Amino acid sequence: MQHSPQAGHHPTPTLTRDSIVDAAIQIVEQEGPDALTLRRLGAQLGTNHTAVLRHFSNKDHIVRALAERLMVEALSDFAPGNDWRQTLISLAHQVRSACLRHPAVAVLAAVRVSRSPAEFQGADTVIAALSEAGLRDRDAALVYRAITDLALAAGAFSASVLTLDEDARQGDRDAMGREYLLASPQTYPHLAAVAPFLADIDDDEQFAMAIDLIVAGVAAKAATLASS
Amino acid sequence: MQHSPQAGHHPTPTLTRDSIVDAAIQIVEQEGPDALTLRRLGAQLGTNHTAVLRHFSNKDHIVRALAERLMVEALSDFAPGNDWRQTLISLAHQVRSACLRHPAVAVLAAVRVSRSPAEFQGADTVIAALSEAGLRDRDAALVYRAITDLALAAGAFSASVLTLDEDARQGDRDAMGREYLLASPQTYPHLAAVAPFLADIDDDEQFAMAIDLIVAGVAAKAATLASS
DNA sequence: ACCTGAACACCGTTCAAGT
DNA sequence: ACCTGAACACCGTTCAAGT
């Protein structure tokens, strides 16, 4: 009689890696990144708090699994645009949306995402867009890594604001709106000139501009390299 | 008899906010962000672990003080370049250098830096550079916020790699070098074409390219807005 | 094979007490 | 005014024991 996972009297183990990740996401979303503890996770799953260590060797491995989920979700329902600019822009916004949907997960996991080949499909799409823009080989590889990390960093950064508590957030908003207005026009003329506008910019607009600048930069870089 | 800080028999308190921040930086740099605990801090300072709470109301306030230090150091010995491009590029590298000198501090504190007016001088320099590039008023304010957060996010991201332990870092390096090579040329043709180059790019080069793209993007944006 | 429960060595924060 | 020391309610991880 062979010993297989299906055989014997263990038809459905209580926990699976997927059910643990599901529970972890739920906790982190509802209660913030600090709420993700093994004991809280055990409570959510209705098991002893050490049971999850049968499936992940430590807490860090759980965080990495969250990172993978985030990327899969970001790139799941994606279709390339009509040209390479549209493709890059919509990919970037898709990544940010996933980060904003799970801000605490993004803050916890963004660094781990960028350092491992998360999604071949997403990478291929970006590199295809760069090829269309005129970048090949090593240039394409370099620009790919640069813009991927920029977009991910910007997305996580944008999301991280949502993880601050309401007091800290209001404090930061006030600081932007008020403190910059105190800058002396004599000592800091350029800053004083734009100070009234600084508080007036929301995160959506700022992110859109960041992606705009990067895409414009890619076009300029491709033109430079093509003519050299 | 008036009661003044100088009078009486309390000439030099054991702790000051500065000495606490000094000790915190030393701990975080030598032992990583997780090593920053009140007990470790108390040991470093030769006091009870609760003594620092006389000077900072909680641990989060200590982290914010670290963020301020980081920014001050990043912008302290800075001189504007010959043109606006050089100015922006060298500012960005200065921020990254500070992040790399204190990687764990950067990871801990970057988000808090970007949301508060840390340095009027730095802000004025950047906005002056944008003005030279041709951006004014609300456009300048929007681009200022976008590129500041991008540079800071990129710097913190870059630094965050240094906070991973050697095993995780080697694992990530291997993944880049090896796993991408496994991408099927049929299914992912563009990715497969550049895969050999992906492992060959170091963090310095990648950061330099990111800043290059942003600066090129600023130039392109300024040209677009000027002609409209 | 998978989960439990006790144990261990830690956390941040509060608060009465000392000097 | 500043620091101590005990206490409280938590952590992640290990490991023998159960089923």
CSV table of C-alpha atoms (C1' of nucleotides) in Angstrom, one decimal:
chain,number,residue,atom,x,y,z
A,1,MET,CA,0.0,0.0,0.0
A,2,GLN,CA,1.6,3.3,-1.1
A,3,HIS,CA,1.4,6.3,1.1
A,4,SER,CA,-0.1,9.2,-0.8
A,5,PRO,CA,-1.5,12.6,0.3
A,6,GLN,CA,-5.0,11.5,-0.7
A,7,ALA,CA,-5.0,8.2,1.2
A,8,GLY,CA,-5.5,7.5,4.9
A,9,HIS,CA,-7.7,9.4,7.4
A,10,HIS,CA,-6.5,12.9,6.7
A,11,PRO,CA,-8.9,14.0,3.9
A,12,THR,CA,-8.9,17.8,4.5
A,13,PRO,CA,-6.2,19.3,6.7
A,14,THR,CA,-7.6,22.3,8.7
A,15,LEU,CA,-5.1,24.7,7.2
A,16,THR,CA,-3.7,25.4,3.8
A,17,ARG,CA,-1.2,27.9,2.6
A,18,ASP,CA,-4.0,29.7,0.7
A,19,SER,CA,-6.4,29.8,3.6
A,20,ILE,CA,-3.6,31.3,5.8
A,21,VAL,CA,-2.8,34.0,3.2
A,22,ASP,CA,-6.5,34.8,2.9
A,23,ALA,CA,-6.8,35.2,6.7
A,24,ALA,CA,-3.6,37.3,6.8
A,25,ILE,CA,-4.8,39.7,4.1
A,26,GLN,CA,-8.1,40.1,5.9
A,27,ILE,CA,-6.4,40.9,9.2
A,28,VAL,CA,-3.9,43.3,7.7
A,29,GLU,CA,-6.6,45.2,5.7
A,30,GLN,CA,-9.0,45.5,8.6
A,31,GLU,CA,-6.5,46.2,11.4
A,32,GLY,CA,-3.3,47.3,9.9
A,33,PRO,CA,0.2,45.7,9.4
A,34,ASP,CA,1.0,45.6,13.2
A,35,ALA,CA,-2.1,43.5,13.8
A,36,LEU,CA,-0.6,40.6,11.8
A,37,THR,CA,0.6,38.3,14.6
A,38,LEU,CA,0.7,34.6,14.7
A,39,ARG,CA,-1.7,34.6,17.7
A,40,ARG,CA,-4.2,36.9,15.8
A,41,LEU,CA,-3.8,34.7,12.7
A,42,GLY,CA,-4.5,31.6,14.8
A,43,ALA,CA,-7.6,33.2,16.3
A,44,GLN,CA,-8.9,34.1,12.8
A,45,LEU,CA,-8.4,30.6,11.6
A,46,GLY,CA,-9.7,28.9,14.7
A,47,THR,CA,-6.5,27.1,15.5
A,48,ASN,CA,-3.6,27.2,17.9
A,49,HIS,CA,-1.3,30.1,17.1
A,50,THR,CA,1.6,27.8,16.3
A,51,ALA,CA,-0.3,25.7,13.8
A,52,VAL,CA,0.5,28.0,10.8
A,53,LEU,CA,4.2,27.2,11.3
A,54,ARG,CA,3.5,23.8,9.9
A,55,HIS,CA,2.8,25.5,6.6
A,56,PHE,CA,5.2,28.5,6.7
A,57,SER,CA,8.5,28.1,8.4
A,58,ASN,CA,8.3,31.6,9.9
A,59,LYS,CA,6.5,34.9,9.8
A,60,ASP,CA,8.7,36.4,7.1
A,61,HIS,CA,7.6,33.6,4.7
A,62,ILE,CA,4.0,34.6,5.2
A,63,VAL,CA,4.8,38.2,4.3
A,64,ARG,CA,6.5,37.0,1.1
A,65,ALA,CA,3.3,35.0,0.2
A,66,LEU,CA,1.3,38.2,0.7
A,67,ALA,CA,3.7,40.0,-1.7
A,68,GLU,CA,3.1,37.4,-4.4
A,69,ARG,CA,-0.7,37.7,-4.0
A,70,LEU,CA,-0.4,41.5,-4.4
A,71,MET,CA,1.4,41.1,-7.7
A,72,VAL,CA,-0.9,38.5,-9.0
A,73,GLU,CA,-3.9,40.7,-8.3
A,74,ALA,CA,-2.3,43.8,-9.7
A,75,LEU,CA,-1.6,42.1,-13.1
A,76,SER,CA,-4.6,39.7,-13.3
A,77,ASP,CA,-7.1,41.5,-15.4
A,78,PHE,CA,-4.7,43.5,-17.5
A,79,ALA,CA,-4.8,44.0,-21.3
A,80,PRO,CA,-2.1,45.9,-23.2
A,81,GLY,CA,-3.1,49.3,-24.5
A,82,ASN,CA,-3.0,50.7,-28.1
A,83,ASP,CA,0.5,52.0,-27.8
A,84,TRP,CA,3.4,51.5,-25.5
A,85,ARG,CA,2.7,54.7,-23.5
A,86,GLN,CA,-0.8,53.6,-22.7
A,87,THR,CA,0.4,50.1,-21.8
A,88,LEU,CA,3.0,51.4,-19.3
A,89,ILE,CA,0.6,54.0,-17.8
A,90,SER,CA,-2.2,51.6,-17.3
A,91,LEU,CA,0.1,48.9,-15.8
A,92,ALA,CA,1.4,51.5,-13.4
A,93,HIS,CA,-2.1,52.5,-12.3
A,94,GLN,CA,-3.0,48.9,-11.9
A,95,VAL,CA,-0.1,48.3,-9.6
A,96,ARG,CA,-1.1,51.4,-7.6
A,97,SER,CA,-4.7,50.3,-7.4
A,98,ALA,CA,-3.7,47.0,-5.9
A,99,CYS,CA,-1.5,48.8,-3.4
A,100,LEU,CA,-4.3,51.1,-2.5
A,101,ARG,CA,-6.7,48.2,-2.1
A,102,HIS,CA,-4.3,46.6,0.3
A,103,PRO,CA,-2.3,49.5,1.7
A,104,ALA,CA,-0.8,47.7,4.7
A,105,VAL,CA,0.1,44.7,2.6
A,106,ALA,CA,1.8,46.9,0.1
A,107,VAL,CA,3.9,48.6,2.8
A,108,LEU,CA,4.8,45.3,4.2
A,109,ALA,CA,5.6,43.5,1.0
A,110,ALA,CA,6.6,45.9,-1.8
A,111,VAL,CA,10.3,45.5,-1.3
A,112,ARG,CA,10.1,41.8,-1.5
A,113,VAL,CA,8.1,42.0,-4.7
A,114,SER,CA,10.7,44.0,-6.7
A,115,ARG,CA,13.5,41.6,-5.9
A,116,SER,CA,12.0,38.4,-7.2
A,117,PRO,CA,10.6,37.5,-10.6
A,118,ALA,CA,7.0,37.8,-9.6
A,119,GLU,CA,5.2,37.6,-13.0
A,120,PHE,CA,6.7,36.7,-16.3
A,121,GLN,CA,3.6,38.0,-18.1
A,122,GLY,CA,3.9,41.5,-16.6
A,123,ALA,CA,7.6,41.7,-17.3
A,124,ASP,CA,7.1,40.6,-20.9
A,125,THR,CA,4.5,43.2,-21.4
A,126,VAL,CA,6.6,46.0,-20.1
A,127,ILE,CA,9.7,44.9,-22.1
A,128,ALA,CA,7.5,44.7,-25.2
A,129,ALA,CA,6.4,48.2,-24.6
A,130,LEU,CA,10.0,49.4,-24.3
A,131,SER,CA,10.9,47.6,-27.5
A,132,GLU,CA,8.1,49.4,-29.2
A,133,ALA,CA,9.5,52.7,-27.8
A,134,GLY,CA,12.9,51.8,-29.4
A,135,LEU,CA,14.8,50.3,-26.5
A,136,ARG,CA,16.5,46.9,-26.9
A,137,ASP,CA,18.8,44.5,-25.1
A,138,ARG,CA,20.8,45.9,-22.2
A,139,ASP,CA,19.1,49.3,-22.5
A,140,ALA,CA,15.7,47.7,-22.3
A,141,ALA,CA,16.8,45.6,-19.3
A,142,LEU,CA,18.2,48.6,-17.4
A,143,VAL,CA,15.2,50.8,-18.1
A,144,TYR,CA,12.8,47.9,-17.3
A,145,ARG,CA,14.3,47.5,-13.8
A,146,ALA,CA,14.5,51.3,-13.2
A,147,ILE,CA,10.8,52.0,-14.1
A,148,THR,CA,9.5,48.9,-12.4
A,149,ASP,CA,11.1,49.8,-9.1
A,150,LEU,CA,10.0,53.4,-9.5
A,151,ALA,CA,6.4,52.5,-10.1
A,152,LEU,CA,6.4,50.0,-7.3
A,153,ALA,CA,8.1,52.4,-4.9
A,154,ALA,CA,5.6,55.1,-5.8
A,155,GLY,CA,2.7,52.8,-5.4
A,156,ALA,CA,3.8,51.6,-2.0
A,157,PHE,CA,4.6,55.1,-0.9
A,158,SER,CA,1.2,56.3,-2.0
A,159,ALA,CA,-0.4,53.4,-0.1
A,160,SER,CA,1.7,54.0,3.0
A,161,VAL,CA,-0.1,57.2,3.7
A,162,LEU,CA,-3.3,55.2,4.2
A,163,THR,CA,-1.6,53.2,7.0
A,164,LEU,CA,-1.0,56.2,9.2
A,165,ASP,CA,-3.6,56.9,11.7
A,166,GLU,CA,-6.0,59.7,11.2
A,167,ASP,CA,-4.2,62.1,13.6
A,168,ALA,CA,-0.9,61.7,11.8
A,169,ARG,CA,-2.5,62.1,8.5
A,170,GLN,CA,-4.3,65.3,9.5
A,171,GLY,CA,-1.1,66.6,11.0
A,172,ASP,CA,0.8,66.0,7.8
A,173,ARG,CA,-2.0,67.7,5.7
A,174,ASP,CA,-1.9,70.7,7.9
A,175,ALA,CA,1.9,70.9,7.8
A,176,MET,CA,1.8,71.0,4.0
A,177,GLY,CA,-0.9,73.6,3.9
A,178,ARG,CA,0.3,75.8,6.7
A,179,GLU,CA,4.0,75.4,7.3
A,180,TYR,CA,5.1,76.0,3.7
A,181,LEU,CA,3.2,79.3,3.8
A,182,LEU,CA,5.5,80.4,6.6
A,183,ALA,CA,8.6,80.2,4.3
A,184,SER,CA,10.1,83.7,4.0
A,185,PRO,CA,9.8,85.1,0.5
A,186,GLN,CA,13.2,86.8,0.9
A,187,THR,CA,15.1,83.7,1.9
A,188,TYR,CA,13.2,81.1,-0.1
A,189,PRO,CA,11.6,83.0,-3.0
A,190,HIS,CA,10.9,80.1,-5.3
A,191,LEU,CA,9.3,78.0,-2.5
A,192,ALA,CA,7.2,81.0,-1.4
A,193,ALA,CA,5.9,81.5,-4.9
A,194,VAL,CA,4.5,78.0,-5.2
A,195,ALA,CA,3.5,77.4,-1.5
A,196,PRO,CA,-0.2,78.2,-2.0
A,197,PHE,CA,-0.4,75.4,-4.6
A,198,LEU,CA,1.4,72.7,-2.6
A,199,ALA,CA,-1.6,71.8,-0.4
A,200,ASP,CA,-3.9,71.8,-3.3
A,201,ILE,CA,-2.4,68.6,-4.9
A,202,ASP,CA,-4.0,65.3,-4.2
A,203,ASP,CA,-2.3,61.9,-4.3
A,204,ASP,CA,-4.0,60.7,-7.4
A,205,GLU,CA,-2.8,63.8,-9.4
A,206,GLN,CA,0.7,63.5,-8.0
A,207,PHE,CA,0.9,59.8,-8.9
A,208,ALA,CA,-0.4,60.4,-12.4
A,209,MET,CA,2.2,63.1,-12.9
A,210,ALA,CA,5.0,60.8,-11.7
A,211,ILE,CA,4.1,58.2,-14.2
A,212,ASP,CA,3.7,60.9,-16.9
A,213,LEU,CA,7.3,62.1,-16.2
A,214,ILE,CA,8.7,58.6,-16.3
A,215,VAL,CA,7.0,57.7,-19.6
A,216,ALA,CA,8.2,61.0,-21.1
A,217,GLY,CA,11.6,60.2,-19.8
A,218,VAL,CA,11.5,56.8,-21.5
A,219,ALA,CA,10.6,58.4,-24.8
A,220,ALA,CA,13.4,61.0,-24.5
A,221,LYS,CA,16.0,58.3,-23.5
A,222,ALA,CA,14.9,56.1,-26.5
A,223,ALA,CA,15.4,59.1,-28.9
A,224,THR,CA,18.8,59.8,-27.4
A,225,LEU,CA,20.0,56.2,-27.7
A,226,ALA,CA,18.6,55.8,-31.2
A,227,SER,CA,20.5,58.9,-32.6
A,228,SER,CA,23.8,57.9,-31.0
B,1,MET,CA,14.0,83.2,43.5
B,2,GLN,CA,13.0,82.3,40.0
B,3,HIS,CA,13.0,78.7,38.9
B,4,SER,CA,15.1,78.3,35.7
B,5,PRO,CA,16.5,75.3,34.0
B,6,GLN,CA,20.1,76.4,34.9
B,7,ALA,CA,19.3,76.9,38.6
B,8,GLY,CA,19.1,74.2,41.3
B,9,HIS,CA,21.0,70.9,41.5
B,10,HIS,CA,20.1,69.5,38.0
B,11,PRO,CA,23.0,70.9,36.0
B,12,THR,CA,23.1,68.2,33.2
B,13,PRO,CA,20.2,65.8,32.8
B,14,THR,CA,21.5,62.3,31.8
B,15,LEU,CA,19.5,62.2,28.6
B,16,THR,CA,18.7,64.7,25.9
B,17,ARG,CA,16.7,64.3,22.7
B,18,ASP,CA,19.9,64.6,20.7
B,19,SER,CA,21.7,62.0,22.7
B,20,ILE,CA,18.8,59.6,22.3
B,21,VAL,CA,18.6,60.1,18.5
B,22,ASP,CA,22.4,59.5,18.3
B,23,ALA,CA,22.1,56.3,20.2
B,24,ALA,CA,19.1,55.2,18.1
B,25,ILE,CA,21.0,55.8,14.9
B,26,GLN,CA,23.9,53.8,16.1
B,27,ILE,CA,21.8,50.9,17.1
B,28,VAL,CA,19.7,50.8,13.9
B,29,GLU,CA,22.8,51.1,11.7
B,30,GLN,CA,24.8,48.3,13.5
B,31,GLU,CA,22.0,45.9,14.2
B,32,GLY,CA,19.1,46.7,11.9
B,33,PRO,CA,15.7,48.3,12.4
B,34,ASP,CA,14.3,45.5,14.5
B,35,ALA,CA,17.0,46.1,17.1
B,36,LEU,CA,15.6,49.5,17.9
B,37,THR,CA,13.7,48.7,21.1
B,38,LEU,CA,13.4,50.9,24.2
B,39,ARG,CA,15.3,48.3,26.3
B,40,ARG,CA,18.2,48.2,23.8
B,41,LEU,CA,18.1,52.0,23.7
B,42,GLY,CA,18.2,52.2,27.5
B,43,ALA,CA,21.2,49.8,27.6
B,44,GLN,CA,23.1,51.9,25.0
B,45,LEU,CA,22.4,55.0,27.0
B,46,GLY,CA,23.1,53.4,30.4
B,47,THR,CA,19.7,54.2,31.8
B,48,ASN,CA,16.5,52.4,32.6
B,49,HIS,CA,14.6,51.5,29.4
B,50,THR,CA,11.6,53.8,30.3
B,51,ALA,CA,13.8,56.9,30.9
B,52,VAL,CA,13.6,57.9,27.2
B,53,LEU,CA,9.9,58.3,27.5
B,54,ARG,CA,10.5,61.4,29.5
B,55,HIS,CA,11.8,63.0,26.3
B,56,PHE,CA,9.7,61.3,23.6
B,57,SER,CA,6.1,60.4,24.3
B,58,ASN,CA,6.4,57.1,22.5
B,59,LYS,CA,8.5,55.1,20.1
B,60,ASP,CA,6.9,56.5,17.0
B,61,HIS,CA,8.1,60.0,17.9
B,62,ILE,CA,11.7,58.7,18.1
B,63,VAL,CA,11.3,57.3,14.5
B,64,ARG,CA,10.1,60.7,13.4
B,65,ALA,CA,13.2,62.4,14.9
B,66,LEU,CA,15.3,59.9,13.0
B,67,ALA,CA,13.5,60.9,9.8
B,68,GLU,CA,14.4,64.6,10.4
B,69,ARG,CA,18.0,63.8,11.0
B,70,LEU,CA,18.2,61.8,7.8
B,71,MET,CA,16.9,64.8,5.8
B,72,VAL,CA,19.2,67.3,7.5
B,73,GLU,CA,22.2,65.1,6.7
B,74,ALA,CA,21.1,64.5,3.1
B,75,LEU,CA,20.8,68.2,2.4
B,76,SER,CA,23.6,69.6,4.6
B,77,ASP,CA,26.6,70.0,2.4
B,78,PHE,CA,24.8,70.6,-0.9
B,79,ALA,CA,25.6,73.2,-3.5
B,80,PRO,CA,23.4,73.8,-6.6
B,81,GLY,CA,25.0,72.7,-9.9
B,82,ASN,CA,25.6,74.6,-13.1
B,83,ASP,CA,22.2,74.0,-14.6
B,84,TRP,CA,18.9,72.7,-13.3
B,85,ARG,CA,19.5,69.1,-14.5
B,86,GLN,CA,22.8,68.9,-12.6
B,87,THR,CA,21.1,70.4,-9.5
B,88,LEU,CA,18.3,67.8,-9.5
B,89,ILE,CA,20.6,64.9,-10.3
B,90,SER,CA,23.0,65.7,-7.5
B,91,LEU,CA,20.2,66.4,-5.0
B,92,ALA,CA,18.7,63.0,-5.8
B,93,HIS,CA,22.1,61.3,-5.4
B,94,GLN,CA,22.6,63.1,-2.1
B,95,VAL,CA,19.3,61.8,-0.8
B,96,ARG,CA,20.2,58.3,-1.8
B,97,SER,CA,23.6,58.5,-0.2
B,98,ALA,CA,22.1,59.5,3.1
B,99,CYS,CA,19.7,56.6,2.7
B,100,LEU,CA,22.5,54.1,1.9
B,101,ARG,CA,24.6,55.4,4.9
B,102,HIS,CA,21.6,54.7,7.2
B,103,PRO,CA,19.6,52.1,5.3
B,104,ALA,CA,17.5,50.9,8.2
B,105,VAL,CA,16.8,54.4,9.2
B,106,ALA,CA,15.7,55.2,5.7
B,107,VAL,CA,13.3,52.2,5.6
B,108,LEU,CA,11.9,53.2,8.9
B,109,ALA,CA,11.5,56.8,8.2
B,110,ALA,CA,11.2,57.7,4.5
B,111,VAL,CA,7.4,57.9,4.5
B,112,ARG,CA,7.4,60.3,7.4
B,113,VAL,CA,9.9,62.6,5.7
B,114,SER,CA,7.9,63.1,2.5
B,115,ARG,CA,4.8,64.2,4.3
B,116,SER,CA,6.2,67.0,6.3
B,117,PRO,CA,8.1,70.2,5.2
B,118,ALA,CA,11.5,68.9,6.2
B,119,GLU,CA,13.8,71.4,4.7
B,120,PHE,CA,12.8,74.8,3.2
B,121,GLN,CA,16.3,75.1,1.6
B,122,GLY,CA,16.0,71.8,-0.3
B,123,ALA,CA,12.5,72.6,-1.5
B,124,ASP,CA,13.5,76.1,-2.7
B,125,THR,CA,16.5,74.6,-4.6
B,126,VAL,CA,14.4,72.1,-6.4
B,127,ILE,CA,11.6,74.6,-7.3
B,128,ALA,CA,14.3,77.0,-8.5
B,129,ALA,CA,15.6,74.2,-10.8
B,130,LEU,CA,12.1,73.6,-12.1
B,131,SER,CA,11.6,77.3,-12.7
B,132,GLU,CA,14.8,77.3,-14.8
B,133,ALA,CA,13.5,74.3,-16.7
B,134,GLY,CA,10.4,76.4,-17.5
B,135,LEU,CA,7.8,75.2,-15.0
B,136,ARG,CA,5.9,77.8,-12.9
B,137,ASP,CA,3.2,78.1,-10.3
B,138,ARG,CA,0.9,75.1,-10.0
B,139,ASP,CA,2.8,73.0,-12.6
B,140,ALA,CA,6.0,73.5,-10.6
B,141,ALA,CA,4.2,72.6,-7.4
B,142,LEU,CA,2.8,69.4,-8.9
B,143,VAL,CA,6.1,68.3,-10.5
B,144,TYR,CA,8.0,69.2,-7.3
B,145,ARG,CA,5.8,66.9,-5.2
B,146,ALA,CA,6.0,64.1,-7.8
B,147,ILE,CA,9.7,64.1,-8.3
B,148,THR,CA,10.5,64.5,-4.6
B,149,ASP,CA,8.4,61.5,-3.6
B,150,LEU,CA,9.8,59.5,-6.5
B,151,ALA,CA,13.4,60.2,-5.5
B,152,LEU,CA,12.7,59.5,-1.9
B,153,ALA,CA,10.8,56.3,-2.6
B,154,ALA,CA,13.6,55.2,-4.9
B,155,GLY,CA,16.3,56.0,-2.3
B,156,ALA,CA,14.5,54.2,0.4
B,157,PHE,CA,13.8,51.3,-1.9
B,158,SER,CA,17.4,51.1,-2.8
B,159,ALA,CA,18.4,51.2,0.8
B,160,SER,CA,15.9,48.6,1.9
B,161,VAL,CA,17.8,45.9,0.1
B,162,LEU,CA,20.7,46.5,2.5
B,163,THR,CA,18.4,45.7,5.4
B,164,LEU,CA,17.6,42.2,4.2
B,165,ASP,CA,19.9,39.5,5.7
B,166,GLU,CA,22.6,38.0,3.6
B,167,ASP,CA,20.5,34.8,2.9
B,168,ALA,CA,17.5,36.7,1.5
B,169,ARG,CA,19.8,38.9,-0.5
B,170,GLN,CA,21.7,36.1,-2.1
B,171,GLY,CA,18.3,34.3,-2.8
B,172,ASP,CA,17.0,37.4,-4.6
B,173,ARG,CA,20.2,37.8,-6.6
B,174,ASP,CA,20.0,34.1,-7.7
B,175,ALA,CA,16.3,34.5,-8.6
B,176,MET,CA,17.1,37.5,-10.8
B,177,GLY,CA,20.0,35.7,-12.5
B,178,ARG,CA,18.5,32.2,-12.8
B,179,GLU,CA,14.7,32.3,-12.8
B,180,TYR,CA,14.3,34.8,-15.6
B,181,LEU,CA,16.4,32.6,-17.8
B,182,LEU,CA,13.7,30.0,-17.4
B,183,ALA,CA,11.1,32.1,-19.2
B,184,SER,CA,10.0,30.4,-22.3
B,185,PRO,CA,11.0,32.3,-25.5
B,186,GLN,CA,7.8,31.1,-27.1
B,187,THR,CA,5.5,32.4,-24.4
B,188,TYR,CA,7.5,35.4,-23.3
B,189,PRO,CA,9.7,36.4,-26.2
B,190,HIS,CA,10.5,40.0,-25.1
B,191,LEU,CA,11.4,38.9,-21.6
B,192,ALA,CA,13.6,36.0,-22.9
B,193,ALA,CA,15.5,38.4,-25.1
B,194,VAL,CA,16.7,40.6,-22.3
B,195,ALA,CA,16.9,38.0,-19.5
B,196,PRO,CA,20.6,37.6,-19.8
B,197,PHE,CA,21.1,41.3,-19.1
B,198,LEU,CA,18.8,41.5,-16.1
B,199,ALA,CA,21.2,40.0,-13.5
B,200,ASP,CA,24.0,42.2,-14.8
B,201,ILE,CA,22.6,45.5,-13.6
B,202,ASP,CA,23.6,46.8,-10.2
B,203,ASP,CA,21.7,49.1,-7.9
B,204,ASP,CA,23.8,52.2,-8.6
B,205,GLU,CA,23.3,52.0,-12.3
B,206,GLN,CA,19.6,51.4,-11.9
B,207,PHE,CA,19.2,54.4,-9.6
B,208,ALA,CA,21.2,56.6,-12.0
B,209,MET,CA,18.9,55.6,-14.8
B,210,ALA,CA,15.8,56.2,-12.8
B,211,ILE,CA,16.9,59.8,-12.0
B,212,ASP,CA,17.9,60.2,-15.7
B,213,LEU,CA,14.5,59.3,-16.8
B,214,ILE,CA,12.8,61.6,-14.4
B,215,VAL,CA,14.9,64.6,-15.4
B,216,ALA,CA,14.3,63.8,-19.1
B,217,GLY,CA,10.6,63.6,-18.3
B,218,VAL,CA,10.7,67.0,-16.6
B,219,ALA,CA,12.4,68.5,-19.7
B,220,ALA,CA,9.8,67.0,-21.9
B,221,LYS,CA,6.9,68.1,-19.7
B,222,ALA,CA,8.2,71.7,-19.6
B,223,ALA,CA,8.5,71.7,-23.4
B,224,THR,CA,4.9,70.4,-23.7
B,225,LEU,CA,3.5,73.0,-21.3
B,226,ALA,CA,5.5,75.9,-22.8
B,227,SER,CA,4.1,75.2,-26.3
B,228,SER,CA,0.5,74.8,-25.3
C,1,DA,C1',0.5,14.1,9.2
C,2,DC,C1',-1.1,17.7,11.6
C,3,DC,C1',-2.3,20.3,15.7
C,4,DT,C1',-2.0,21.5,20.8
C,5,DG,C1',-0.2,23.6,24.9
C,6,DA,C1',3.3,24.9,27.8
C,7,DA,C1',7.6,27.3,28.0
C,8,DC,C1',11.1,30.8,26.8
C,9,DA,C1',13.0,35.1,25.9
C,10,DC,C1',11.5,39.0,24.4
C,11,DC,C1',8.3,43.6,23.4
C,12,DG,C1',6.0,48.9,24.5
C,13,DT,C1',3.7,51.4,27.9
C,14,DT,C1',1.9,52.7,32.6
C,15,DC,C1',2.6,54.2,37.1
C,16,DA,C1',3.9,54.6,41.9
C,17,DA,C1',8.1,55.4,44.2
C,18,DG,C1',12.6,57.3,44.8
C,19,DT,C1',16.2,61.2,44.8
D,1,DA,C1',12.8,67.5,37.3
D,2,DC,C1',14.3,63.3,36.1
D,3,DC,C1',15.0,58.5,36.6
D,4,DT,C1',14.0,53.7,38.6
D,5,DG,C1',11.7,49.3,39.0
D,6,DA,C1',7.9,46.5,39.1
D,7,DA,C1',3.9,45.2,36.6
D,8,DC,C1',0.8,44.4,32.6
D,9,DA,C1',-0.5,42.7,28.3
D,10,DC,C1',1.5,41.4,24.6
D,11,DC,C1',5.2,39.2,20.9
D,12,DG,C1',7.8,34.9,17.7
D,13,DT,C1',9.7,30.5,18.0
D,14,DT,C1',10.8,25.9,20.0
D,15,DC,C1',9.5,21.4,21.4
D,16,DA,C1',7.4,17.5,23.6
D,17,DA,C1',3.0,15.6,23.6
D,18,DG,C1',-1.4,14.3,21.8
D,19,DT,C1',-4.6,12.2,18.0
